[in-house]
Short mmCIF file of C-alpha atoms in Angstrom, two decimals:
data_model
loop_
_atom_site.label_atom_id
_atom_site.label_comp_id
_atom_site.label_asym_id
_atom_site.label_seq_id
_atom_site.Cartn_x
_atom_site.Cartn_y
_atom_site.Cartn_z
CA MET A 179 17.31 0.19 6.05
CA THR A 180 15.02 1.52 8.79
CA LEU A 181 13.80 -0.95 11.43
CA TRP A 182 10.34 -2.23 10.52
CA SER A 183 8.78 -0.99 13.78
CA ARG A 184 10.05 2.52 13.05
CA THR A 185 8.88 2.24 9.44
CA LEU A 186 5.36 1.46 10.63
CA HIS A 187 5.52 4.45 12.97
CA ALA A 188 6.73 6.70 10.12
CA GLY A 189 3.80 5.48 8.01
CA GLY A 190 1.32 6.41 10.76
CA VAL A 191 0.42 2.80 11.60
CA ARG A 192 -0.01 2.81 15.39
CA ASP A 193 -2.83 0.34 16.09
CA GLU A 194 -1.43 -3.04 17.15
CA ARG A 195 -3.81 -5.08 15.01
CA LEU A 196 -3.02 -2.97 11.96
CA ARG A 197 0.71 -3.21 12.64
CA ALA A 198 0.36 -6.99 12.57
CA ASP A 199 -1.63 -6.76 9.33
CA TYR A 200 0.99 -4.60 7.63
CA THR A 201 3.71 -6.96 8.86
CA THR A 202 1.81 -9.86 7.27
CA ALA A 203 1.65 -7.91 4.01
CA ALA A 204 5.39 -7.14 4.16
CA HIS A 205 6.24 -10.81 4.76
CA TYR A 206 4.00 -11.80 1.85
CA VAL A 207 5.83 -9.46 -0.55
CA ALA A 208 9.25 -10.45 0.82
CA ARG A 209 8.48 -14.12 0.16
CA LEU A 210 7.20 -13.59 -3.38
CA GLU A 211 9.54 -10.75 -4.42
CA PRO A 212 12.91 -11.56 -2.80
CA PHE A 213 14.80 -9.14 -5.07
CA SER A 214 12.47 -6.14 -5.16
CA TYR A 215 11.58 -6.20 -1.45
CA PRO A 216 15.07 -5.24 -0.18
CA ALA A 217 15.29 -2.46 -2.78
CA LEU A 218 11.94 -1.05 -1.70
CA ARG A 219 12.94 -1.19 1.99
CA THR A 220 16.30 0.45 1.30
CA VAL A 221 15.55 3.14 -1.28
CA LEU A 222 12.09 4.50 -0.56
CA PRO A 223 11.12 6.88 2.27
CA PRO A 224 10.05 4.90 5.39
CA ALA A 225 6.69 6.72 5.52
CA TRP A 226 5.79 5.29 2.10
CA GLN A 227 6.90 1.73 2.70
CA PRO A 228 4.05 0.20 4.75
CA HIS A 229 1.45 1.54 2.32
CA LEU A 230 3.32 0.52 -0.82
CA LEU A 231 3.83 -2.98 0.60
CA ALA A 232 0.16 -3.27 1.53
CA ALA A 233 -0.91 -2.20 -1.97
CA HIS A 234 1.64 -4.50 -3.58
CA ALA A 235 0.50 -7.45 -1.46
CA PHE A 236 -3.14 -6.81 -2.38
CA ALA A 237 -2.34 -6.46 -6.08
CA ARG A 238 -0.07 -9.51 -6.15
CA HIS A 239 -2.64 -11.70 -4.37
CA THR A 240 -5.32 -10.53 -6.80
CA ASP A 241 -3.06 -11.24 -9.76
CA ASP A 242 -2.18 -14.69 -8.44
CA LEU A 243 -5.87 -15.57 -8.27
CA ALA A 244 -6.59 -14.31 -11.79
CA ASP A 245 -3.43 -15.16 -13.74
CA LEU A 246 -3.37 -18.93 -13.28
CA PRO A 247 -2.61 -21.37 -16.10
CA PRO A 248 -5.71 -22.41 -18.07
CA THR A 249 -5.82 -25.86 -16.43
CA ARG A 250 -5.72 -24.45 -12.88
CA ARG A 251 -8.11 -21.53 -13.09
CA HIS A 252 -10.82 -21.37 -10.43
CA SER A 253 -12.81 -18.21 -11.01
CA GLU A 254 -14.79 -18.76 -7.79
CA CYS A 255 -11.74 -17.90 -5.67
CA PHE A 256 -11.10 -14.70 -7.59
CA HIS A 257 -14.72 -13.57 -7.46
CA ALA A 258 -14.91 -14.28 -3.72
CA TRP A 259 -11.80 -12.11 -3.22
CA ALA A 260 -13.23 -9.34 -5.43
CA GLU A 261 -16.50 -9.44 -3.49
CA ALA A 262 -14.64 -9.27 -0.16
CA THR A 263 -12.70 -6.26 -1.48
CA ALA A 264 -15.88 -4.50 -2.62
CA GLN A 265 -17.46 -5.12 0.76
CA GLY A 266 -14.32 -3.90 2.53
CA LEU A 267 -14.35 -0.65 0.55
CA THR A 268 -17.83 -0.07 1.97
CA THR A 269 -17.22 -1.19 5.57
CA GLY A 270 -13.51 -0.41 5.91
CA ASP A 271 -12.83 -3.82 7.43
CA SER A 272 -12.19 -7.44 6.46
CA THR A 273 -11.42 -10.84 7.93
CA HIS A 274 -8.29 -11.06 5.72
CA ALA A 275 -5.09 -9.46 7.07
CA LEU A 276 -3.75 -8.44 3.64
CA LEU A 277 -7.04 -6.79 2.78
CA ARG A 278 -7.32 -5.00 6.14
CA ALA A 279 -3.89 -3.41 5.65
CA PHE A 280 -4.73 -2.37 2.11
CA LEU A 281 -8.13 -0.92 3.10
CA HIS A 282 -6.42 1.18 5.76
CA THR A 283 -3.97 2.50 3.14
CA VAL A 284 -6.90 3.27 0.81
CA ALA A 285 -8.57 5.25 3.59
CA VAL A 286 -5.63 7.23 4.97
CA ASN A 287 -4.02 7.99 1.60
CA GLY A 288 -7.25 8.78 -0.19
CA ILE A 289 -6.91 6.22 -2.96
CA PRO A 290 -9.99 6.59 -5.19
CA HIS A 291 -12.16 3.49 -4.96
CA ALA A 292 -12.42 3.66 -8.75
CA HIS A 293 -8.71 2.76 -8.97
CA VAL A 294 -9.35 -0.42 -6.98
CA ARG A 295 -12.45 -1.31 -9.00
CA ASP A 296 -10.61 -0.71 -12.30
CA TYR A 297 -7.86 -3.10 -11.27
CA LEU A 298 -10.32 -5.78 -10.17
CA ALA A 299 -12.32 -5.40 -13.39
CA GLY A 300 -9.20 -5.79 -15.51
CA GLN A 301 -8.13 -8.88 -13.62
CA ALA A 302 -11.63 -10.34 -13.98
CA ARG A 303 -11.26 -10.07 -17.75
CA ASN A 304 -7.87 -11.73 -17.41
CA LEU A 305 -9.62 -14.89 -16.17
CA SER A 306 -10.60 -15.71 -19.74
CA PHE A 307 -7.16 -14.97 -21.24
CA ALA A 308 -6.42 -17.38 -24.09
CA GLY A 309 -3.72 -15.41 -25.92
CA PHE A 310 -3.48 -12.31 -28.07
CA ALA A 311 -4.58 -12.35 -31.68
CA THR A 312 -3.05 -8.96 -32.55
CA ASP A 313 -1.02 -6.12 -31.06
CA ALA A 314 -4.31 -4.33 -30.37
CA ASP A 315 -5.29 -7.14 -27.97
CA TYR A 316 -1.98 -6.76 -26.15
CA TYR A 317 -2.50 -3.01 -25.74
CA ARG A 318 -6.04 -3.56 -24.44
CA CYS A 319 -4.60 -5.84 -21.76
CA LEU A 320 -1.99 -3.20 -20.96
CA ASP A 321 -4.75 -0.62 -20.50
CA SER A 322 -7.02 -2.86 -18.44
CA VAL A 323 -4.54 -4.72 -16.19
CA VAL A 324 -0.99 -3.33 -16.19
CA VAL A 325 -1.69 0.41 -16.04
CA PRO A 326 -4.39 0.04 -13.34
CA TYR A 327 -1.91 -2.01 -11.30
CA LEU A 328 0.76 0.69 -11.52
CA THR A 329 -1.81 3.38 -10.83
CA LEU A 330 -2.87 1.57 -7.67
CA ILE A 331 0.70 1.16 -6.45
CA CYS A 332 1.73 4.75 -7.18
CA SER A 333 -1.44 6.15 -5.60
CA SER A 334 -0.73 4.32 -2.34
CA ARG A 335 2.57 5.93 -1.40
CA ARG A 336 1.18 8.90 0.53
CA PRO A 337 -1.94 11.10 0.90
CA ARG A 338 -3.04 12.82 -2.32
CA ALA A 339 -0.48 10.91 -4.39
CA ALA A 340 -3.25 9.82 -6.76
CA SER A 341 -3.58 13.36 -8.08
CA ARG A 342 0.11 13.36 -9.08
CA THR A 343 0.11 10.11 -11.03
CA SER A 344 1.04 10.55 -14.70
CA HIS A 345 -1.01 8.11 -16.77
CA SER A 346 1.20 8.45 -19.84
CA LEU A 347 4.35 7.70 -17.84
CA LEU A 348 2.75 4.67 -16.18
CA TRP A 349 1.65 3.42 -19.60
CA LEU A 350 5.23 3.57 -20.89
CA VAL A 351 6.69 1.98 -17.76
CA GLY A 352 4.02 -0.73 -17.83
CA ASP A 353 4.63 -1.49 -21.51
CA ALA A 354 8.39 -1.76 -20.96
CA GLY A 355 8.06 -3.97 -17.89
CA GLN A 356 5.48 -6.25 -19.48
CA ARG A 357 7.54 -6.83 -22.62
CA VAL A 358 10.64 -7.70 -20.62
CA ASP A 359 8.72 -9.99 -18.26
CA ASP A 360 7.03 -11.80 -21.15
CA LEU A 361 10.44 -12.56 -22.65
CA ALA A 362 11.98 -13.59 -19.31
CA ASP A 363 9.06 -15.91 -18.52
CA PHE A 364 8.78 -17.32 -22.05
CA ALA A 365 9.86 -20.88 -21.13
CA THR A 366 7.84 -21.00 -17.91
CA ASP A 367 4.71 -19.71 -19.62
CA LEU A 368 5.02 -22.24 -22.45
CA ARG A 369 5.25 -25.11 -19.96
CA VAL A 370 1.88 -24.19 -18.43
CA GLY A 371 0.13 -23.45 -21.72
CA ARG A 372 0.42 -19.65 -21.83
CA LEU A 373 1.73 -17.53 -24.69
CA HIS A 374 1.78 -13.74 -24.36
CA PHE A 375 2.89 -12.84 -27.89
CA PRO A 376 0.32 -11.93 -30.57
CA GLN A 377 -0.49 -14.67 -33.03
CA ALA A 378 -0.25 -12.14 -35.87
CA THR A 379 3.42 -11.53 -35.01
CA LEU A 380 4.19 -15.25 -34.87
CA THR A 381 2.50 -15.73 -38.23
CA HIS A 382 4.49 -12.84 -39.72
CA PHE A 383 7.75 -14.59 -38.78
CA GLY A 384 6.52 -18.04 -39.79
CA VAL A 385 6.68 -19.36 -36.21
CA THR A 386 4.20 -21.89 -34.84
CA ARG A 387 3.33 -22.60 -31.24
CA ALA A 388 4.68 -26.13 -31.76
CA ASP A 389 8.06 -24.64 -32.75
CA LEU A 390 8.18 -22.69 -29.50
CA GLU A 391 6.94 -25.49 -27.24
CA SER A 392 9.49 -27.92 -28.68
CA GLY A 393 12.32 -25.45 -28.05
CA ARG A 394 13.45 -25.64 -31.66
CA GLN A 395 15.82 -22.77 -32.47
CA THR A 396 14.95 -22.41 -36.13
CA PRO A 397 15.96 -19.30 -38.11
CA ALA A 398 12.34 -18.15 -37.85
CA VAL A 399 12.32 -18.53 -34.05
CA ARG A 400 15.63 -16.69 -33.75
CA ALA A 401 14.33 -13.85 -35.95
CA PHE A 402 11.13 -13.61 -33.90
CA VAL A 403 12.99 -13.50 -30.55
CA ALA A 404 15.43 -10.90 -31.88
CA HIS A 405 12.48 -8.78 -33.04
CA ALA A 406 10.76 -9.06 -29.63
CA CYS A 407 14.01 -8.08 -27.88
CA ARG A 408 14.43 -5.02 -30.11
CA GLN A 409 10.86 -3.97 -29.35
CA ALA A 410 11.39 -4.38 -25.62
CA ARG A 411 14.68 -2.46 -25.74
CA ALA A 412 13.13 0.44 -27.69
CA VAL A 413 10.17 0.75 -25.31
CA LEU A 414 12.44 0.45 -22.25
CA ASP A 415 14.76 3.19 -23.54
CA PHE A 416 11.74 5.41 -24.24
CA ALA A 417 10.34 4.82 -20.75
CA GLN A 418 13.68 5.61 -19.10
CA GLU A 419 13.97 8.84 -21.09
CA ALA A 420 10.43 9.85 -20.08
CA LEU A 421 11.26 9.10 -16.44
CA ARG A 422 14.20 11.50 -16.55
CA HIS A 423 11.69 14.31 -17.10
CA ALA A 424 9.27 13.13 -14.39
CA ASP A 425 9.03 14.62 -10.92
CA ALA A 426 11.23 13.42 -8.06
CA GLU A 427 8.61 11.15 -6.49
CA GLU A 428 7.93 9.30 -9.73
CA GLN A 429 11.66 8.91 -10.37
CA LEU A 430 12.24 7.55 -6.88
CA LEU A 431 9.38 5.06 -7.16
CA LEU A 432 9.76 3.91 -10.77
CA CYS A 433 13.48 4.08 -11.49
CA PRO A 434 14.53 0.98 -9.46
CA PRO A 435 12.14 -1.43 -11.24
CA LEU A 436 13.13 0.00 -14.63
CA VAL A 437 16.83 -0.49 -13.80
CA ALA A 438 16.04 -4.10 -12.83
CA LYS A 439 14.22 -4.61 -16.15
CA GLN A 440 17.22 -3.19 -18.00
CA HIS A 441 19.56 -5.77 -16.43
CA LEU A 442 17.03 -8.53 -17.02
CA LEU A 443 16.69 -7.59 -20.68
CA GLY A 444 20.48 -7.70 -21.04
CA GLY A 445 20.40 -11.33 -19.93
CA ILE A 446 17.56 -12.07 -22.34
CA GLU A 447 19.48 -10.56 -25.25
CA ARG A 448 22.54 -12.65 -24.42
CA GLN A 449 20.47 -15.82 -24.15
CA GLY A 450 18.66 -15.24 -27.46
CA ALA A 451 16.30 -17.90 -28.75
CA ASP A 452 17.28 -20.17 -25.85
CA ILE A 453 14.71 -18.25 -23.74
CA THR A 454 12.10 -20.62 -25.18
CA ARG A 455 13.81 -23.47 -23.29
CA ARG A 456 14.96 -21.98 -19.98
CA THR A 457 13.93 -19.08 -17.77
CA VAL A 458 16.14 -16.01 -17.71
CA ALA A 459 17.59 -15.01 -14.34
CA LEU A 460 18.01 -11.41 -13.22
CA ASN A 461 21.59 -10.21 -13.43
CA LEU A 462 22.40 -8.85 -9.97
CA LEU A 463 25.92 -7.69 -10.87
CA PRO A 464 25.66 -4.34 -12.65
CA SER A 465 28.82 -2.69 -13.89
CA PRO A 466 30.52 -0.15 -11.57
CA ALA A 467 29.39 2.72 -13.83
CA GLU A 468 25.77 1.50 -13.80
CA LEU A 469 25.85 1.01 -10.04
CA LEU A 470 27.31 4.47 -9.40
CA GLY A 471 24.95 6.16 -11.84
CA GLY A 472 21.89 4.44 -10.40
CA THR A 473 22.92 5.21 -6.82
CA LEU A 474 23.48 8.89 -7.60
CA ARG A 475 20.09 9.18 -9.35
CA MET A 476 18.33 7.58 -6.38
CA LEU A 477 20.10 9.79 -3.83
CA HIS A 478 19.29 12.89 -5.87
CA ALA A 479 15.62 11.94 -6.21
CA ARG A 480 15.33 11.09 -2.51
CA MET A 481 16.91 14.41 -1.52
CA ARG A 482 14.45 16.26 -3.79
CA VAL A 483 11.52 14.40 -2.24
CA ALA A 484 12.74 15.11 1.27
CA THR A 485 13.30 18.81 0.47
CA THR A 486 9.83 19.13 -1.05
CA HIS A 487 8.08 17.66 2.00
CA ALA A 488 10.19 19.75 4.38
CA ARG A 489 8.89 23.00 2.91
CA PRO A 490 6.10 24.77 4.82
#
């Protein structure tokens, strides 16, 4: 892992105020994402890291303002943040350290302002989230919130990265990640009044919200959870296969989170219908074969990235 001061230098962040802003963003992500932060700092090229962390901090703060439980939603805070972002895109500056770092990344890496506005617009619609009636509602949320988030992150890694972003790949990766996260957070979401599974699917299996909130492991609940796990596994396998055919940069950036989702889904499958009663923890002990295979893929992708950027 490269020293943070050298990482900032590799990312072209020389101004002292900006260095402090990017450090604030890095600390913010490290506090909220204690598992993904070390992986990002270890695996990805140092020149990418400050910008990816700034984008991730901006996106996570935006999501935290929009994705609150129904009883704790305060749309005024979100709209004030969205307005400050819109103003910052015009002026290039802000009074908020996280936003200043992100605006600098937007400027130096040429992130289209439309990407930022799309993400904010999707999160604004998320303020009124009350559940999905059908699969179509879930996919609309995927298109309006999850894919814009991934687009924003991937576009931030370096100059002109936005032009290389594959929308279809991000859609698959976003679908896989969302399905796994919804299963892992099932119990937590239920406790705060959220349910991310379409009502039509629950009805098909004869499951009621009361069944889920009570933690009853009826045959219907077990069948529903098994179905949701099979769906998540199929989409995750499809996303991983698509990533094998992606370019080196996309593999380097997207493979680690997909590997994490794979281990998380394994824990969900073992826990079964009990996920309605307790949160699933990420399994941090992959098998030796998985660890070796993942390490070799990351080293290969990083070498390909380094070779590409070394060419005249």
